[in-house]
Amino acid sequence: MVIALILLGVLLSVAGQTCLKAGMNRMGAVSSVVSKEFLKLPLAVLKQPFILAGAPLYISAAFVWLLVLSKVDLSYAYPFLGLNYVLVALVSGLFLGERVDGYRWTGVGVILLGVIVMGRYG
Amino acid sequence: MKANKQSGPKSHPILRQLPIILLSMVFGVVGQLLLKTGADSMGPFDPAANGLLASLAQMFGEPAVVLGYPFFIMGTLFWLVVLSRLDLSYAYPFLGLNYLLIALTSWLILGEDVHAGRWLAISLIVVGILIVGRGGHTPAHQAVKDE
């Protein structure tokens, strides 16, 4: 049961990131963080449907995670967070048209290992 | 000057974007810490029993909470800037640096004992991030143009 909740949290978080990225792809690269463009960013992103969809997904992911932590030990729940990295790579390739090359998959694999070690021995 | 020469469409923009990624993470972590501090000193929070308005007043009467939200929002805005410039599958793994930041601050600032298992895990995560960065970056839209 808790596993289902953990997976729900992971999925919400990955869906949120994917929506945020899809929204920013439509806006184009922000040139500088010391510019009018950046000052207008909070209003500009509110006009992007993907970002408006992404933000609540992201926030619900945080709520689900708090719910998970209220039920199980952090060290039990932690390794599942490694799934985020794998799913983000998968979804970026499938839905965002990104070229996820061997470096990215290898790197994600090593990070996954690190998150698992963190849960077990951290 | 010679370092500016690019070989092909692949580049390693992470060194240029790393400051904003770190800025985003630091704002996010400070925001979290402030919200946590505020939530701890706020006392029982129960909108169902006390009513929504009273609960909102309770929340925004807490300076740490009031300060925490802007930090949190700034962190998100910086992350959106990162996303506007880099592939998600390239940028996302760098969020693993959070583990390093948290271990360093708990060790250096809070004086906590971070044991070997955690340093091993963090080393693996950092190696993974370096591998992703080593692969370089061709933005998806640019890749389409190049082919």
mmCIF file of C-alpha atoms in Angstrom:
data_model
loop_
_atom_site.group_PDB
_atom_site.id
_atom_site.type_symbol
_atom_site.label_atom_id
_atom_site.label_comp_id
_atom_site.label_asym_id
_atom_site.label_seq_id
_atom_site.Cartn_x
_atom_site.Cartn_y
_atom_site.Cartn_z
ATOM 1 C CA MET A 1 0.000 0.000 0.000
ATOM 2 C CA VAL A 2 2.763 2.395 0.938
ATOM 3 C CA ILE A 3 4.633 1.291 -2.188
ATOM 4 C CA ALA A 4 1.671 2.442 -4.294
ATOM 5 C CA LEU A 5 1.784 5.788 -2.510
ATOM 6 C CA ILE A 6 5.539 6.079 -3.062
ATOM 7 C CA LEU A 7 5.138 5.294 -6.769
ATOM 8 C CA LEU A 8 2.324 7.835 -7.012
ATOM 9 C CA GLY A 9 4.665 10.465 -5.535
ATOM 10 C CA VAL A 10 7.418 9.566 -8.000
ATOM 11 C CA LEU A 11 5.028 9.675 -10.963
ATOM 12 C CA LEU A 12 3.555 13.037 -9.904
ATOM 13 C CA SER A 13 7.023 14.486 -9.540
ATOM 14 C CA VAL A 14 8.217 13.229 -12.935
ATOM 15 C CA ALA A 15 4.990 14.390 -14.619
ATOM 16 C CA GLY A 16 5.449 17.796 -12.975
ATOM 17 C CA GLN A 17 9.030 18.178 -14.217
ATOM 18 C CA THR A 18 8.015 17.062 -17.715
ATOM 19 C CA CYS A 19 5.223 19.651 -17.847
ATOM 20 C CA LEU A 20 7.522 22.408 -16.574
ATOM 21 C CA LYS A 21 10.080 21.522 -19.247
ATOM 22 C CA ALA A 22 7.428 21.334 -21.992
ATOM 23 C CA GLY A 23 6.224 24.782 -20.907
ATOM 24 C CA MET A 24 9.726 26.275 -20.953
ATOM 25 C CA ASN A 25 10.401 24.713 -24.365
ATOM 26 C CA ARG A 26 7.472 26.735 -25.644
ATOM 27 C CA MET A 27 8.711 29.933 -23.995
ATOM 28 C CA GLY A 28 12.259 29.643 -25.286
ATOM 29 C CA ALA A 29 15.559 30.182 -23.460
ATOM 30 C CA VAL A 30 15.595 32.895 -20.791
ATOM 31 C CA SER A 31 18.641 34.946 -21.712
ATOM 32 C CA SER A 32 19.716 36.272 -18.329
ATOM 33 C CA VAL A 33 18.690 36.257 -14.677
ATOM 34 C CA VAL A 34 19.593 39.940 -14.394
ATOM 35 C CA SER A 35 17.148 41.190 -17.005
ATOM 36 C CA LYS A 36 13.635 42.500 -17.440
ATOM 37 C CA GLU A 37 12.840 39.133 -18.972
ATOM 38 C CA PHE A 38 13.585 37.407 -15.665
ATOM 39 C CA LEU A 39 11.565 39.943 -13.679
ATOM 40 C CA LYS A 40 8.613 39.254 -15.951
ATOM 41 C CA LEU A 41 9.079 35.483 -15.743
ATOM 42 C CA PRO A 42 6.590 34.915 -12.862
ATOM 43 C CA LEU A 43 3.813 36.518 -14.930
ATOM 44 C CA ALA A 44 4.951 35.018 -18.228
ATOM 45 C CA VAL A 45 4.924 31.446 -16.894
ATOM 46 C CA LEU A 46 1.363 31.902 -15.635
ATOM 47 C CA LYS A 47 0.273 32.131 -19.279
ATOM 48 C CA GLN A 48 1.803 28.751 -20.111
ATOM 49 C CA PRO A 49 -0.780 25.946 -19.779
ATOM 50 C CA PHE A 50 1.948 23.316 -19.322
ATOM 51 C CA ILE A 51 3.466 25.236 -16.419
ATOM 52 C CA LEU A 52 0.062 25.808 -14.853
ATOM 53 C CA ALA A 53 -0.419 22.035 -15.048
ATOM 54 C CA GLY A 54 3.109 21.252 -13.866
ATOM 55 C CA ALA A 55 3.113 23.332 -10.688
ATOM 56 C CA PRO A 56 0.177 21.568 -8.958
ATOM 57 C CA LEU A 57 1.581 18.171 -9.972
ATOM 58 C CA TYR A 58 4.854 19.170 -8.389
ATOM 59 C CA ILE A 59 3.214 20.415 -5.202
ATOM 60 C CA SER A 60 1.030 17.295 -4.880
ATOM 61 C CA ALA A 61 4.168 15.186 -5.239
ATOM 62 C CA ALA A 62 5.598 16.973 -2.187
ATOM 63 C CA PHE A 63 2.389 16.332 -0.231
ATOM 64 C CA VAL A 64 2.337 12.637 -1.148
ATOM 65 C CA TRP A 65 5.978 12.391 -0.077
ATOM 66 C CA LEU A 66 5.159 13.889 3.334
ATOM 67 C CA LEU A 67 2.342 11.354 3.625
ATOM 68 C CA VAL A 68 4.798 8.550 2.800
ATOM 69 C CA LEU A 69 7.279 9.789 5.419
ATOM 70 C CA SER A 70 4.504 9.815 8.019
ATOM 71 C CA LYS A 71 3.964 6.090 7.407
ATOM 72 C CA VAL A 72 7.413 4.556 6.870
ATOM 73 C CA ASP A 73 11.064 5.140 7.746
ATOM 74 C CA LEU A 74 12.985 7.548 5.577
ATOM 75 C CA SER A 75 15.596 4.856 4.895
ATOM 76 C CA TYR A 76 12.882 2.603 3.468
ATOM 77 C CA ALA A 77 11.350 5.282 1.265
ATOM 78 C CA TYR A 78 14.582 6.911 0.140
ATOM 79 C CA PRO A 79 15.871 4.442 -2.481
ATOM 80 C CA PHE A 80 12.637 4.811 -4.426
ATOM 81 C CA LEU A 81 13.608 8.410 -5.138
ATOM 82 C CA GLY A 82 16.275 6.998 -7.455
ATOM 83 C CA LEU A 83 13.436 6.026 -9.776
ATOM 84 C CA ASN A 84 12.919 9.724 -10.471
ATOM 85 C CA TYR A 85 16.190 9.904 -12.369
ATOM 86 C CA VAL A 86 15.423 6.822 -14.473
ATOM 87 C CA LEU A 87 11.880 7.923 -15.313
ATOM 88 C CA VAL A 88 12.955 11.474 -16.161
ATOM 89 C CA ALA A 89 15.492 10.074 -18.655
ATOM 90 C CA LEU A 90 12.844 7.777 -20.133
ATOM 91 C CA VAL A 91 10.142 10.441 -20.402
ATOM 92 C CA SER A 92 12.570 13.053 -21.805
ATOM 93 C CA GLY A 93 13.392 10.680 -24.645
ATOM 94 C CA LEU A 94 9.811 9.576 -25.271
ATOM 95 C CA PHE A 95 7.848 12.804 -24.918
ATOM 96 C CA LEU A 96 10.280 15.713 -25.136
ATOM 97 C CA GLY A 97 12.269 14.488 -28.135
ATOM 98 C CA GLU A 98 15.584 14.610 -26.256
ATOM 99 C CA ARG A 99 18.487 12.447 -27.329
ATOM 100 C CA VAL A 100 19.269 10.448 -24.178
ATOM 101 C CA ASP A 101 22.695 9.043 -25.022
ATOM 102 C CA GLY A 102 24.864 6.436 -23.326
ATOM 103 C CA TYR A 103 26.486 9.001 -21.033
ATOM 104 C CA ARG A 104 23.141 10.074 -19.655
ATOM 105 C CA TRP A 105 21.909 6.494 -19.132
ATOM 106 C CA THR A 106 25.212 5.450 -17.521
ATOM 107 C CA GLY A 107 25.232 8.532 -15.304
ATOM 108 C CA VAL A 108 21.630 7.938 -14.262
ATOM 109 C CA GLY A 109 22.487 4.297 -13.472
ATOM 110 C CA VAL A 110 25.364 5.335 -11.190
ATOM 111 C CA ILE A 111 23.187 7.969 -9.478
ATOM 112 C CA LEU A 112 20.479 5.326 -8.939
ATOM 113 C CA LEU A 113 23.111 3.119 -7.298
ATOM 114 C CA GLY A 114 24.147 6.062 -5.107
ATOM 115 C CA VAL A 115 20.571 6.734 -3.980
ATOM 116 C CA ILE A 116 20.126 3.027 -3.151
ATOM 117 C CA VAL A 117 23.359 3.014 -1.119
ATOM 118 C CA MET A 118 22.126 6.182 0.622
ATOM 119 C CA GLY A 119 18.940 4.382 1.660
ATOM 120 C CA ARG A 120 20.724 1.226 2.792
ATOM 121 C CA TYR A 121 23.876 2.562 4.435
ATOM 122 C CA GLY A 122 23.401 6.336 4.580
ATOM 123 C CA MET B 1 40.452 32.561 -26.737
ATOM 124 C CA LYS B 2 41.231 29.069 -27.901
ATOM 125 C CA ALA B 3 38.853 27.617 -25.302
ATOM 126 C CA ASN B 4 35.959 29.349 -27.039
ATOM 127 C CA LYS B 5 36.311 27.284 -30.151
ATOM 128 C CA GLN B 6 33.480 24.797 -30.372
ATOM 129 C CA SER B 7 33.863 21.433 -31.996
ATOM 130 C CA GLY B 8 30.544 20.581 -33.546
ATOM 131 C CA PRO B 9 27.091 21.031 -32.093
ATOM 132 C CA LYS B 10 27.902 19.258 -28.826
ATOM 133 C CA SER B 11 28.974 21.544 -26.023
ATOM 134 C CA HIS B 12 29.383 21.360 -22.281
ATOM 135 C CA PRO B 13 27.234 24.235 -21.088
ATOM 136 C CA ILE B 14 26.961 22.887 -17.583
ATOM 137 C CA LEU B 15 29.863 25.008 -16.325
ATOM 138 C CA ARG B 16 27.940 28.096 -17.446
ATOM 139 C CA GLN B 17 24.625 26.859 -16.038
ATOM 140 C CA LEU B 18 25.973 25.402 -12.799
ATOM 141 C CA PRO B 19 25.757 28.731 -10.897
ATOM 142 C CA ILE B 20 22.029 29.015 -11.642
ATOM 143 C CA ILE B 21 21.445 25.332 -10.833
ATOM 144 C CA LEU B 22 23.212 25.825 -7.490
ATOM 145 C CA LEU B 23 21.333 29.085 -6.872
ATOM 146 C CA SER B 24 18.052 27.276 -7.503
ATOM 147 C CA MET B 25 19.018 24.478 -5.117
ATOM 148 C CA VAL B 26 20.242 26.826 -2.364
ATOM 149 C CA PHE B 27 17.071 28.947 -2.510
ATOM 150 C CA GLY B 28 15.018 25.739 -2.452
ATOM 151 C CA VAL B 29 16.853 24.299 0.554
ATOM 152 C CA VAL B 30 16.775 27.589 2.517
ATOM 153 C CA GLY B 31 13.051 27.863 1.722
ATOM 154 C CA GLN B 32 12.468 24.322 2.995
ATOM 155 C CA LEU B 33 14.447 24.984 6.193
ATOM 156 C CA LEU B 34 12.492 28.197 6.858
ATOM 157 C CA LEU B 35 9.139 26.501 6.243
ATOM 158 C CA LYS B 36 10.162 23.642 8.517
ATOM 159 C CA THR B 37 11.286 26.070 11.233
ATOM 160 C CA GLY B 38 8.032 27.970 10.914
ATOM 161 C CA ALA B 39 5.900 24.827 10.931
ATOM 162 C CA ASP B 40 7.695 23.595 14.074
ATOM 163 C CA SER B 41 7.119 26.809 16.040
ATOM 164 C CA MET B 42 3.588 27.332 14.743
ATOM 165 C CA GLY B 43 1.898 24.866 17.051
ATOM 166 C CA PRO B 44 -0.931 22.535 15.961
ATOM 167 C CA PHE B 45 -2.105 23.354 12.436
ATOM 168 C CA ASP B 46 -5.646 22.158 11.819
ATOM 169 C CA PRO B 47 -7.671 24.015 9.171
ATOM 170 C CA ALA B 48 -10.546 21.500 9.541
ATOM 171 C CA ALA B 49 -11.050 22.363 13.199
ATOM 172 C CA ASN B 50 -10.062 26.052 13.285
ATOM 173 C CA GLY B 51 -11.364 27.196 9.922
ATOM 174 C CA LEU B 52 -9.388 28.132 6.828
ATOM 175 C CA LEU B 53 -9.090 31.859 7.533
ATOM 176 C CA ALA B 54 -7.828 31.365 11.058
ATOM 177 C CA SER B 55 -5.331 28.795 9.806
ATOM 178 C CA LEU B 56 -4.084 31.104 7.052
ATOM 179 C CA ALA B 57 -3.694 33.891 9.602
ATOM 180 C CA GLN B 58 -1.827 31.496 11.879
ATOM 181 C CA MET B 59 0.481 30.489 9.008
ATOM 182 C CA PHE B 60 1.247 33.996 7.797
ATOM 183 C CA GLY B 61 1.696 35.238 11.350
ATOM 184 C CA GLU B 62 4.820 33.112 11.440
ATOM 185 C CA PRO B 63 7.816 35.128 10.153
ATOM 186 C CA ALA B 64 9.775 32.036 9.077
ATOM 187 C CA VAL B 65 6.860 30.878 6.913
ATOM 188 C CA VAL B 66 6.396 34.337 5.390
ATOM 189 C CA LEU B 67 10.115 34.393 4.575
ATOM 190 C CA GLY B 68 10.182 30.771 3.408
ATOM 191 C CA TYR B 69 7.714 31.021 0.541
ATOM 192 C CA PRO B 70 9.599 33.718 -1.438
ATOM 193 C CA PHE B 71 12.777 31.630 -1.166
ATOM 194 C CA PHE B 72 10.902 28.596 -2.390
ATOM 195 C CA ILE B 73 9.409 30.536 -5.321
ATOM 196 C CA MET B 74 12.795 32.026 -6.256
ATOM 197 C CA GLY B 75 14.286 28.521 -6.301
ATOM 198 C CA THR B 76 11.549 27.394 -8.676
ATOM 199 C CA LEU B 77 12.032 30.424 -10.959
ATOM 200 C CA PHE B 78 15.767 29.757 -11.253
ATOM 201 C CA TRP B 79 15.009 26.120 -12.047
ATOM 202 C CA LEU B 80 12.629 27.240 -14.827
ATOM 203 C CA VAL B 81 15.472 29.320 -16.290
ATOM 204 C CA VAL B 82 17.688 26.214 -16.248
ATOM 205 C CA LEU B 83 14.940 24.197 -17.951
ATOM 206 C CA SER B 84 14.561 26.893 -20.602
ATOM 207 C CA ARG B 85 18.211 26.387 -21.569
ATOM 208 C CA LEU B 86 19.022 22.702 -21.067
ATOM 209 C CA ASP B 87 17.513 19.293 -21.851
ATOM 210 C CA LEU B 88 15.567 17.894 -18.904
ATOM 211 C CA SER B 89 17.482 14.607 -19.168
ATOM 212 C CA TYR B 90 20.729 16.590 -18.900
ATOM 213 C CA ALA B 91 19.771 19.076 -16.178
ATOM 214 C CA TYR B 92 17.707 16.840 -13.867
ATOM 215 C CA PRO B 93 20.539 14.547 -12.686
ATOM 216 C CA PHE B 94 22.356 17.625 -11.336
ATOM 217 C CA LEU B 95 19.651 17.892 -8.674
ATOM 218 C CA GLY B 96 21.499 14.964 -7.075
ATOM 219 C CA LEU B 97 23.991 17.609 -5.876
ATOM 220 C CA ASN B 98 21.353 18.355 -3.228
ATOM 221 C CA TYR B 99 22.583 15.309 -1.316
ATOM 222 C CA LEU B 100 26.107 16.761 -1.325
ATOM 223 C CA LEU B 101 24.886 20.220 -0.245
ATOM 224 C CA ILE B 102 22.840 18.787 2.603
ATOM 225 C CA ALA B 103 25.674 16.544 3.812
ATOM 226 C CA LEU B 104 28.164 19.440 3.681
ATOM 227 C CA THR B 105 25.886 21.852 5.550
ATOM 228 C CA SER B 106 24.960 19.296 8.221
ATOM 229 C CA TRP B 107 28.634 18.485 8.650
ATOM 230 C CA LEU B 108 30.164 21.982 8.480
ATOM 231 C CA ILE B 109 27.378 24.152 9.907
ATOM 232 C CA LEU B 110 25.292 21.852 12.108
ATOM 233 C CA GLY B 111 28.301 19.824 13.244
ATOM 234 C CA GLU B 112 26.527 16.549 12.553
ATOM 235 C CA ASP B 113 28.483 13.356 12.068
ATOM 236 C CA VAL B 114 28.074 12.273 8.438
ATOM 237 C CA HIS B 115 29.192 8.674 8.326
ATOM 238 C CA ALA B 116 31.064 6.727 5.658
ATOM 239 C CA GLY B 117 28.036 5.098 4.037
ATOM 240 C CA ARG B 118 26.569 8.474 3.223
ATOM 241 C CA TRP B 119 29.845 9.800 1.786
ATOM 242 C CA LEU B 120 30.075 6.650 -0.362
ATOM 243 C CA ALA B 121 26.527 7.197 -1.638
ATOM 244 C CA ILE B 122 27.224 10.868 -2.355
ATOM 245 C CA SER B 123 30.450 9.979 -4.197
ATOM 246 C CA LEU B 124 28.499 7.620 -6.456
ATOM 247 C CA ILE B 125 25.886 10.292 -7.143
ATOM 248 C CA VAL B 126 28.551 12.878 -7.969
ATOM 249 C CA VAL B 127 30.339 10.404 -10.284
ATOM 250 C CA GLY B 128 27.010 9.762 -12.031
ATOM 251 C CA ILE B 129 26.484 13.506 -12.473
ATOM 252 C CA LEU B 130 30.000 13.908 -13.887
ATOM 253 C CA ILE B 131 29.286 11.136 -16.420
ATOM 254 C CA VAL B 132 26.091 12.867 -17.546
ATOM 255 C CA GLY B 133 27.992 16.146 -17.855
ATOM 256 C CA ARG B 134 30.828 14.438 -19.753
ATOM 257 C CA GLY B 135 28.353 13.424 -22.455
ATOM 258 C CA GLY B 136 27.741 17.038 -23.353
ATOM 259 C CA HIS B 137 24.570 18.634 -24.491
ATOM 260 C CA THR B 138 22.800 19.065 -27.794
ATOM 261 C CA PRO B 139 19.478 20.765 -27.164
ATOM 262 C CA ALA B 140 16.611 18.732 -28.601
ATOM 263 C CA HIS B 141 15.409 21.476 -30.947
ATOM 264 C CA GLN B 142 18.984 22.052 -32.194
ATOM 265 C CA ALA B 143 19.466 18.311 -32.764
ATOM 266 C CA VAL B 144 16.471 18.293 -35.077
ATOM 267 C CA LYS B 145 17.926 21.217 -37.034
ATOM 268 C CA ASP B 146 21.323 19.527 -37.378
ATOM 269 C CA GLU B 147 20.060 16.299 -38.810
#
